[in-house]
């Protein structure tokens, strides 16, 4: 187009193609891969979308599929966040349960006069109490690391 000395209107609509514009991306065809397909679309996929969609059923379908794909990715990430929050709650409960079990064993060992067992159980209870207390703080750190 440049060689043919096209006018400015055409040159603005049809920009020059570079090698990076023509690279094939597999993000659209790989549903489990890292998804950044919207930001990787080359300029010719986004030019005058309303008019192209009206004139071509294929382009309209392409944009619908692309939107649905992005929506599915967003839904998957929301689900993943909920799963991780549930796992953290489960871990906190598990650590709390283990902590109480070791505290009980420590008390029983002290009653029997088994000092070594009581010290070991107290140390184990402290470890699980520390893990229980650290989980929520780590999640807060992750949520605030935007």
Short mmCIF file of C-alpha atoms in Angstrom, two decimals:
data_model
loop_
_atom_site.label_atom_id
_atom_site.label_comp_id
_atom_site.label_asym_id
_atom_site.label_seq_id
_atom_site.Cartn_x
_atom_site.Cartn_y
_atom_site.Cartn_z
CA UNK A 1 0.00 0.00 0.00
CA UNK A 2 2.85 2.34 0.82
CA UNK A 3 4.57 1.47 -2.46
CA UNK A 4 1.34 2.14 -4.33
CA UNK A 5 1.13 5.55 -2.62
CA UNK A 6 -2.31 4.95 -1.13
CA UNK A 7 -4.03 7.92 0.48
CA UNK A 8 -3.86 8.58 4.25
CA UNK A 9 -7.34 7.17 4.93
CA UNK A 10 -6.40 3.76 3.51
CA UNK A 11 -2.99 3.79 5.21
CA UNK A 12 -4.63 4.53 8.55
CA UNK A 13 -7.13 1.68 8.12
CA UNK A 14 -4.62 -0.84 6.72
CA UNK A 15 -1.42 -0.49 8.71
CA UNK A 16 1.86 -2.10 7.66
CA UNK A 17 2.28 -5.78 8.56
CA UNK A 18 5.34 -6.77 10.52
CA UNK A 19 6.70 -10.24 11.28
CA UNK A 20 5.41 -10.12 14.87
CA UNK A 21 1.88 -9.47 13.52
CA UNK A 22 1.95 -12.77 11.65
CA UNK A 23 3.18 -15.07 14.42
CA UNK A 24 0.91 -17.98 15.19
CA UNK A 25 -0.28 -18.14 18.78
CA UNK A 26 -1.54 -21.31 20.41
CA UNK A 27 -3.19 -19.60 23.38
CA UNK A 28 -6.60 -19.75 21.72
CA UNK A 29 -6.33 -23.48 20.98
CA UNK A 30 -4.77 -24.43 24.35
CA UNK A 31 -7.49 -24.04 27.01
CA UNK A 32 -5.15 -25.00 29.86
CA UNK A 33 -2.32 -22.70 28.90
CA UNK A 34 -1.59 -19.21 30.06
CA UNK A 35 -4.36 -17.07 28.54
CA UNK A 36 -3.56 -13.67 27.15
CA UNK A 37 -5.24 -14.04 23.78
CA UNK A 38 -7.07 -10.70 23.89
CA UNK A 39 -3.86 -8.73 24.28
CA UNK A 40 -2.14 -10.79 21.54
CA UNK A 41 -4.67 -10.03 18.85
CA UNK A 42 -3.00 -8.25 15.97
CA UNK A 43 -4.43 -4.95 14.75
CA UNK A 44 -6.20 -6.51 11.75
CA UNK A 45 -8.39 -8.63 14.07
CA UNK A 46 -9.70 -5.52 15.81
CA UNK A 47 -10.15 -3.05 13.00
CA UNK A 48 -13.65 -1.60 12.62
CA UNK A 49 -15.28 -4.45 14.48
CA UNK A 50 -18.91 -3.23 14.29
CA UNK A 51 -18.86 -2.88 10.50
CA UNK A 52 -16.93 -6.12 9.98
CA UNK A 53 -19.34 -7.99 12.27
CA UNK A 54 -22.34 -6.66 10.35
CA UNK A 55 -20.87 -7.56 6.98
CA UNK A 56 -19.43 -10.96 7.91
CA UNK A 57 -21.07 -13.68 9.95
CA UNK A 58 -17.66 -15.31 10.35
CA UNK A 59 -16.15 -12.21 12.01
CA UNK A 60 -19.18 -11.88 14.25
CA UNK A 61 -18.83 -15.52 15.27
CA UNK A 62 -15.08 -15.06 15.82
CA UNK A 63 -15.65 -12.17 18.23
CA UNK A 64 -18.42 -14.06 20.05
CA UNK A 65 -16.22 -17.12 20.46
CA UNK A 66 -13.31 -14.96 21.59
CA UNK A 67 -15.56 -13.24 24.17
CA UNK A 68 -16.93 -16.58 25.41
CA UNK A 69 -13.39 -17.93 25.70
CA UNK A 70 -12.31 -14.93 27.79
CA UNK A 71 -15.42 -15.32 29.96
CA UNK A 72 -14.65 -19.02 30.52
CA UNK A 73 -11.09 -18.14 31.55
CA UNK A 74 -12.40 -15.54 33.99
CA UNK A 75 -14.90 -18.05 35.44
CA UNK A 76 -12.12 -20.63 35.83
CA UNK A 77 -9.96 -18.15 37.76
CA UNK A 78 -12.88 -17.20 40.02
CA UNK A 79 -13.45 -20.89 40.73
CA UNK A 80 -9.74 -21.37 41.43
CA UNK A 81 -9.78 -18.50 43.93
CA UNK A 82 -12.74 -20.08 45.74
CA UNK A 83 -10.99 -23.46 45.81
CA UNK A 84 -7.84 -21.94 47.28
CA UNK A 85 -9.84 -20.09 49.95
CA UNK A 86 -11.59 -23.35 50.84
CA UNK A 87 -8.27 -25.19 51.01
CA UNK A 88 -6.88 -22.53 53.35
CA UNK A 89 -9.91 -22.84 55.63
CA UNK A 90 -9.48 -26.61 55.59
CA UNK A 91 -5.77 -26.29 56.44
CA UNK A 92 -6.47 -23.88 59.32
CA UNK A 93 -9.03 -26.32 60.73
CA UNK A 94 -6.64 -29.25 60.27
CA UNK A 95 -3.75 -27.41 61.98
CA UNK A 96 -6.06 -26.34 64.80
CA UNK A 97 -7.20 -29.94 65.29
CA UNK A 98 -3.61 -31.22 65.33
CA UNK A 99 -2.63 -28.48 67.79
CA UNK A 100 -5.43 -29.49 70.18
CA UNK A 101 -4.48 -33.18 69.85
CA UNK A 102 -0.84 -32.46 70.78
CA UNK A 103 -1.90 -30.19 73.65
CA UNK A 104 -4.10 -33.00 74.99
CA UNK A 105 -1.26 -35.53 74.63
CA UNK A 106 1.09 -33.12 76.42
CA UNK A 107 -1.31 -32.72 79.32
CA UNK A 108 -1.78 -36.50 79.57
CA UNK A 109 2.01 -37.03 79.50
CA UNK A 110 2.52 -34.46 82.28
CA UNK A 111 -0.10 -36.23 84.41
CA UNK A 112 1.72 -39.54 83.95
CA UNK A 113 5.06 -37.92 84.75
CA UNK A 114 6.51 -38.49 81.26
CA UNK A 115 8.35 -35.16 81.06
CA UNK A 116 10.11 -35.92 77.77
CA UNK A 117 6.84 -36.82 76.07
CA UNK A 118 5.19 -33.69 77.49
CA UNK A 119 7.99 -31.44 76.16
CA UNK A 120 7.82 -33.08 72.73
CA UNK A 121 4.02 -32.76 72.60
CA UNK A 122 4.22 -29.09 73.65
CA UNK A 123 6.73 -28.43 70.86
CA UNK A 124 4.52 -30.18 68.29
CA UNK A 125 1.48 -28.22 69.51
CA UNK A 126 3.46 -24.97 69.08
CA UNK A 127 4.44 -25.94 65.54
CA UNK A 128 0.82 -26.61 64.54
CA UNK A 129 -0.37 -23.45 66.32
CA UNK A 130 2.20 -21.45 64.34
CA UNK A 131 1.06 -23.03 61.06
CA UNK A 132 -2.58 -22.37 61.95
CA UNK A 133 -1.84 -18.71 62.70
CA UNK A 134 0.34 -18.17 59.61
CA UNK A 135 -2.18 -19.42 57.00
CA UNK A 136 -4.64 -16.49 57.17
CA UNK A 137 -1.80 -13.95 57.24
CA UNK A 138 -0.18 -15.45 54.14
CA UNK A 139 -3.49 -15.30 52.26
CA UNK A 140 -3.90 -11.64 53.25
CA UNK A 141 -0.36 -10.99 51.97
CA UNK A 142 -1.22 -12.64 48.65
CA UNK A 143 -4.50 -10.71 48.33
CA UNK A 144 -2.68 -7.41 48.99
CA UNK A 145 0.15 -8.08 46.52
CA UNK A 146 -1.69 -6.72 43.48
#
